[in-house]
CSV table of C-alpha atoms in Angstrom, one decimal:
chain,number,residue,atom,x,y,z
O,244,UNK,CA,-38.2,33.2,47.2
O,245,UNK,CA,-35.2,34.5,45.2
O,246,UNK,CA,-33.9,31.0,44.6
O,247,UNK,CA,-37.3,29.9,43.5
O,248,UNK,CA,-37.5,32.7,40.9
O,249,UNK,CA,-34.0,31.9,39.6
O,250,UNK,CA,-35.0,28.2,39.2
O,251,UNK,CA,-38.1,29.1,37.3
O,252,UNK,CA,-36.2,31.6,35.1
O,253,UNK,CA,-33.4,29.0,34.4
O,254,UNK,CA,-36.0,26.4,33.4
O,255,UNK,CA,-37.7,28.9,31.1
O,256,UNK,CA,-34.4,29.6,29.3
O,257,UNK,CA,-33.7,25.9,29.2
O,258,UNK,CA,-37.1,25.2,27.6
O,259,UNK,CA,-36.5,28.0,25.1
O,260,UNK,CA,-33.1,26.7,24.2
O,261,UNK,CA,-34.6,23.2,23.8
O,262,UNK,CA,-37.3,24.5,21.5
O,263,UNK,CA,-34.8,26.5,19.4
O,264,UNK,CA,-32.6,23.4,18.9
O,265,UNK,CA,-35.5,21.1,18.1
O,266,UNK,CA,-37.5,23.6,15.8
O,267,UNK,CA,-34.6,25.2,14.0
O,268,UNK,CA,-31.1,23.7,14.4
O,269,UNK,CA,-32.3,20.0,14.2
O,270,UNK,CA,-35.4,20.6,12.1
O,271,UNK,CA,-35.7,18.0,9.3
O,272,UNK,CA,-35.0,20.5,6.5
O,273,UNK,CA,-32.1,22.2,8.3
O,274,UNK,CA,-30.2,19.2,9.5
O,275,UNK,CA,-27.9,19.0,6.4
O,276,UNK,CA,-27.0,22.7,6.6
O,277,UNK,CA,-26.6,23.0,10.4
O,278,UNK,CA,-24.4,19.8,10.4
O,279,UNK,CA,-22.2,21.1,7.6
O,280,UNK,CA,-21.7,24.5,9.3
O,281,UNK,CA,-21.1,22.6,12.6
O,282,UNK,CA,-18.5,20.4,10.9
O,283,UNK,CA,-16.6,23.4,9.5
O,284,UNK,CA,-16.7,25.2,12.9
O,285,UNK,CA,-15.5,22.1,14.7
O,286,UNK,CA,-12.6,21.8,12.2
O,287,UNK,CA,-11.6,25.4,12.9
O,288,UNK,CA,-11.8,24.8,16.6
O,289,UNK,CA,-9.7,21.7,16.5
O,290,UNK,CA,-7.1,23.5,14.3
O,291,UNK,CA,-6.8,26.4,16.7
O,292,UNK,CA,-6.7,24.2,19.8
O,293,UNK,CA,-3.9,22.1,18.2
O,294,UNK,CA,-1.9,25.3,17.5
O,295,UNK,CA,-2.5,26.5,21.1
O,296,UNK,CA,-1.5,23.3,22.7
O,297,UNK,CA,1.5,22.8,20.5
O,298,UNK,CA,2.8,26.3,21.1
O,299,UNK,CA,2.4,26.1,24.9
O,300,UNK,CA,3.3,22.5,25.7
O,301,UNK,CA,5.5,21.0,23.0
O,302,UNK,CA,9.0,22.5,22.4
O,303,UNK,CA,9.4,20.5,19.2
O,304,UNK,CA,6.4,22.3,17.7
O,305,UNK,CA,8.0,25.7,18.0
O,306,UNK,CA,11.1,24.4,16.1
O,307,UNK,CA,9.0,23.5,13.0
O,308,UNK,CA,8.7,25.6,9.9
O,309,UNK,CA,5.5,27.5,9.4
O,310,UNK,CA,4.2,25.0,6.8
O,311,UNK,CA,5.0,22.1,9.1
O,312,UNK,CA,3.0,23.7,11.9
O,313,UNK,CA,0.1,24.2,9.5
O,314,UNK,CA,0.3,20.6,8.4
O,315,UNK,CA,0.6,19.4,12.0
O,316,UNK,CA,-2.6,21.3,12.9
O,317,UNK,CA,-4.4,20.2,9.8
O,318,UNK,CA,-3.6,16.5,10.4
O,319,UNK,CA,-5.0,16.8,13.9
O,320,UNK,CA,-8.3,17.9,12.3
O,321,UNK,CA,-8.3,14.9,9.9
O,322,UNK,CA,-7.4,12.5,12.7
O,323,UNK,CA,-10.4,13.7,14.8
O,324,UNK,CA,-12.7,13.6,11.8
O,325,UNK,CA,-11.6,10.1,10.9
O,326,UNK,CA,-12.2,8.8,14.4
O,327,UNK,CA,-15.7,10.3,14.4
O,328,UNK,CA,-16.8,9.2,11.0
O,329,UNK,CA,-15.3,5.7,11.4
O,330,UNK,CA,-17.2,5.2,14.6
O,331,UNK,CA,-20.4,6.4,13.0
O,332,UNK,CA,-19.9,4.3,9.9
O,333,UNK,CA,-19.2,1.1,11.8
O,334,UNK,CA,-22.2,1.7,14.0
O,335,UNK,CA,-24.6,2.5,11.2
O,336,UNK,CA,-23.4,-0.2,8.8
O,337,UNK,CA,-22.8,-3.1,11.1
O,338,UNK,CA,-24.5,-2.4,14.5
O,339,UNK,CA,-27.8,-0.5,13.8
O,340,UNK,CA,-30.8,-1.9,12.1
O,341,UNK,CA,-31.1,1.0,9.7
O,342,UNK,CA,-29.7,-0.9,6.7
O,343,UNK,CA,-30.6,-4.4,7.7
O,344,UNK,CA,-32.3,-6.5,5.0
O,345,UNK,CA,-34.8,-7.9,7.6
O,346,UNK,CA,-35.9,-4.6,9.2
O,347,UNK,CA,-37.7,-2.8,6.4
O,348,UNK,CA,-39.4,-3.3,3.1
O,349,UNK,CA,-38.0,0.0,1.8
O,350,UNK,CA,-35.1,-0.3,-0.7
O,351,UNK,CA,-31.8,-0.3,1.1
O,352,UNK,CA,-30.6,2.5,-1.2
O,353,UNK,CA,-33.1,5.1,0.1
O,354,UNK,CA,-32.9,4.4,3.8
O,355,UNK,CA,-31.7,7.2,6.1
O,356,UNK,CA,-32.2,8.7,9.5
O,357,UNK,CA,-31.6,12.0,11.3
O,358,UNK,CA,-28.4,10.6,12.7
O,359,UNK,CA,-27.0,9.2,9.4
O,360,UNK,CA,-27.8,12.5,7.7
O,361,UNK,CA,-26.3,14.6,10.5
O,362,UNK,CA,-23.0,12.6,10.5
O,363,UNK,CA,-22.7,13.0,6.7
O,364,UNK,CA,-23.2,16.7,7.1
O,365,UNK,CA,-20.3,16.9,9.6
O,366,UNK,CA,-18.2,15.0,7.1
O,367,UNK,CA,-19.1,17.3,4.3
O,368,UNK,CA,-18.0,20.2,6.6
O,369,UNK,CA,-14.7,18.5,7.1
O,370,UNK,CA,-14.1,17.9,3.4
O,371,UNK,CA,-14.9,21.5,2.6
O,372,UNK,CA,-12.5,22.7,5.3
O,373,UNK,CA,-9.7,20.3,4.2
O,374,UNK,CA,-9.9,20.9,0.5
O,375,UNK,CA,-9.9,24.7,1.2
O,376,UNK,CA,-6.7,24.2,3.2
O,377,UNK,CA,-5.1,22.1,0.5
O,378,UNK,CA,-5.9,24.6,-2.3
O,379,UNK,CA,-4.8,27.6,-0.2
O,380,UNK,CA,-1.4,26.1,0.6
O,381,UNK,CA,-1.1,24.1,-2.6
O,382,UNK,CA,0.9,21.9,-3.1
O,383,UNK,CA,2.4,21.9,0.4
O,384,UNK,CA,-0.5,19.9,2.0
O,385,UNK,CA,-1.0,17.6,-0.9
O,386,UNK,CA,-0.8,17.3,-4.7
O,387,UNK,CA,-3.5,16.9,-7.4
O,388,UNK,CA,-4.3,13.3,-6.2
O,389,UNK,CA,-5.5,14.7,-2.9
O,390,UNK,CA,-7.6,17.3,-4.6
O,391,UNK,CA,-9.2,14.7,-6.9
O,392,UNK,CA,-9.8,12.4,-3.9
O,393,UNK,CA,-11.4,15.1,-1.8
O,394,UNK,CA,-13.6,16.4,-4.7
O,395,UNK,CA,-15.0,13.0,-5.4
O,396,UNK,CA,-15.6,12.4,-1.7
O,397,UNK,CA,-17.2,15.8,-1.2
O,398,UNK,CA,-19.6,15.4,-4.1
O,399,UNK,CA,-20.6,11.8,-3.2
O,400,UNK,CA,-21.1,12.5,0.5
O,401,UNK,CA,-23.0,15.8,-0.1
O,402,UNK,CA,-25.3,14.1,-2.6
O,403,UNK,CA,-26.0,11.2,-0.2
O,404,UNK,CA,-26.7,13.7,2.6
O,405,UNK,CA,-29.0,16.0,0.6
O,406,UNK,CA,-30.9,13.2,-1.4
O,407,UNK,CA,-30.9,10.5,1.3
O,408,UNK,CA,-29.9,8.0,-1.4
O,409,UNK,CA,-27.1,5.5,-1.2
O,410,UNK,CA,-26.2,6.3,2.4
O,411,UNK,CA,-25.3,2.7,3.2
O,412,UNK,CA,-22.6,2.6,0.4
O,413,UNK,CA,-21.4,6.1,1.4
O,414,UNK,CA,-20.8,4.9,4.9
O,415,UNK,CA,-19.1,1.7,3.7
O,416,UNK,CA,-16.6,3.9,1.8
O,417,UNK,CA,-16.1,6.2,4.7
O,418,UNK,CA,-15.0,3.3,6.9
O,419,UNK,CA,-11.8,3.6,4.9
O,420,UNK,CA,-11.1,6.8,7.0
O,421,UNK,CA,-9.9,4.3,9.7
O,422,UNK,CA,-6.5,4.4,8.1
O,423,UNK,CA,-6.1,8.2,8.6
O,424,UNK,CA,-4.8,8.2,12.2
O,425,UNK,CA,-2.0,5.8,11.3
O,426,UNK,CA,-1.0,7.7,8.3
O,427,UNK,CA,-0.9,11.0,10.3
O,428,UNK,CA,1.0,9.4,13.1
O,429,UNK,CA,3.6,8.3,10.6
O,430,UNK,CA,4.0,11.9,9.5
O,431,UNK,CA,4.3,13.0,13.1
O,432,UNK,CA,7.0,10.5,13.9
O,433,UNK,CA,8.9,11.5,10.7
O,434,UNK,CA,9.0,15.2,11.5
O,435,UNK,CA,9.8,14.5,15.1
O,436,UNK,CA,12.9,12.7,14.0
O,437,UNK,CA,11.8,9.2,15.0
O,438,UNK,CA,12.0,7.6,11.6
O,439,UNK,CA,14.4,4.9,12.9
O,440,UNK,CA,12.4,4.2,16.0
O,441,UNK,CA,10.5,0.9,16.7
O,442,UNK,CA,7.3,2.9,16.8
O,443,UNK,CA,7.8,3.9,13.2
O,444,UNK,CA,8.2,0.3,12.1
O,445,UNK,CA,5.2,-0.9,14.1
O,446,UNK,CA,3.2,2.0,12.6
O,447,UNK,CA,4.1,0.9,9.1
O,448,UNK,CA,2.9,-2.6,9.7
O,449,UNK,CA,-0.4,-1.3,11.2
O,450,UNK,CA,-0.9,1.0,8.2
O,451,UNK,CA,-0.3,-2.0,5.8
O,452,UNK,CA,-2.9,-4.2,7.6
O,453,UNK,CA,-5.5,-1.4,8.1
O,454,UNK,CA,-5.1,-0.3,4.5
O,455,UNK,CA,-5.6,-3.8,3.1
O,456,UNK,CA,-8.7,-4.4,5.2
O,457,UNK,CA,-10.4,-0.9,5.1
O,458,UNK,CA,-9.4,0.2,1.6
O,459,UNK,CA,-9.0,-3.0,-0.4
O,460,UNK,CA,-11.0,-5.9,1.1
O,461,UNK,CA,-13.9,-3.6,2.3
O,462,UNK,CA,-14.2,-2.1,-1.2
O,463,UNK,CA,-14.5,-5.6,-2.7
O,464,UNK,CA,-17.2,-6.4,-0.2
O,465,UNK,CA,-19.0,-3.1,-1.1
O,466,UNK,CA,-19.0,-3.9,-4.8
O,467,UNK,CA,-20.3,-7.4,-4.0
O,468,UNK,CA,-23.1,-5.9,-1.9
O,469,UNK,CA,-24.0,-3.5,-4.8
O,470,UNK,CA,-24.1,-6.6,-7.1
O,471,UNK,CA,-26.5,-8.4,-4.8
O,472,UNK,CA,-28.8,-5.3,-4.5
O,473,UNK,CA,-28.3,-4.1,-8.1
O,474,UNK,CA,-32.1,-4.2,-8.7
O,475,UNK,CA,-32.4,-1.5,-6.0
O,476,UNK,CA,-29.4,0.5,-7.2
O,477,UNK,CA,-31.0,0.7,-10.6
O,478,UNK,CA,-34.0,2.5,-9.1
O,479,UNK,CA,-31.8,5.3,-7.9
O,480,UNK,CA,-31.4,8.6,-9.7
O,481,UNK,CA,-28.8,8.4,-12.5
O,482,UNK,CA,-26.5,10.7,-10.4
O,483,UNK,CA,-26.8,8.4,-7.4
O,484,UNK,CA,-26.0,5.4,-9.6
O,485,UNK,CA,-22.8,7.1,-10.8
O,486,UNK,CA,-21.8,8.0,-7.3
O,487,UNK,CA,-22.4,4.5,-6.0
O,488,UNK,CA,-20.5,2.8,-8.8
O,489,UNK,CA,-18.1,5.1,-10.5
O,490,UNK,CA,-16.8,7.1,-7.5
O,491,UNK,CA,-15.8,4.0,-5.5
O,492,UNK,CA,-14.1,2.5,-8.6
O,493,UNK,CA,-12.0,5.7,-9.0
O,494,UNK,CA,-11.2,5.7,-5.2
O,495,UNK,CA,-10.3,2.0,-5.4
O,496,UNK,CA,-7.8,2.6,-8.1
O,497,UNK,CA,-6.2,5.4,-6.1
O,498,UNK,CA,-6.2,3.2,-3.0
O,499,UNK,CA,-4.4,0.5,-4.9
O,500,UNK,CA,-1.8,3.0,-6.1
O,501,UNK,CA,-1.2,4.2,-2.6
O,502,UNK,CA,-1.2,0.7,-1.3
O,503,UNK,CA,1.7,-0.2,-3.7
O,504,UNK,CA,3.6,2.8,-2.3
O,505,UNK,CA,2.9,1.6,1.3
O,506,UNK,CA,4.2,-1.9,0.5
O,507,UNK,CA,7.3,-0.4,-1.2
O,508,UNK,CA,8.0,1.8,1.8
O,509,UNK,CA,7.5,-1.0,4.3
O,510,UNK,CA,9.8,-3.3,2.4
O,511,UNK,CA,12.4,-0.5,2.3
O,512,UNK,CA,12.1,0.1,6.1
O,513,UNK,CA,12.4,-3.7,6.8
O,514,UNK,CA,15.4,-4.0,4.5
O,515,UNK,CA,17.3,-1.2,6.4
O,516,UNK,CA,16.7,-3.0,9.7
O,517,UNK,CA,18.2,-6.3,8.5
């Protein structure tokens, strides 16, 4: 009898929790805000877990300076975010039917879903967390170019999340986050004293290839896609048009500048090994 009452009581709590999540946390009007808050809390959790694991299981971590430990933790956050948002972007852009030309008569620039809006909210939470870290420890975690990059990204992603406009192009740009794990791994290898290792060389080649595909060629494809659907882009709000055209152009210029530095660094590394 007692077991039966406990089962009924547990199911009642389960039903109440389900209703709370459905009616409040994942309600249409609250998805942007709950996902942003969730993104920020997830970043804080990953940051603290990285610090905890590093302190207790890696002797090298304890030998780092305070700012190196902070950057190590922060790069772990950006790595997890990049894996999450890259997976979501690839799925929504290339695998789902949400943005397919043959699946809906709605303009491609206004299509969105609960999942696409939620994922953008998580990404907004990450950008808020990361830009706060950069500004708090400025310029130790990045200079003005990182501030500009994050501000443009934050505004564009937040607008797309809140308005529902241009989510396809936002996700195309966010695929560029696929280069982040390689860049962070390069920093880890450097501070760990493995700059002359074979892994460091392989990492440089992988970054070069990934950057060329995800931050150069993919942007070219995105601009071509905008050109093909420009009649639909013109129907967007003027702010949306600016964020779909101007922001990717600015990011493209920054990507080309960074790509030149990557090529220079890779050539320098290869020259030392000859």
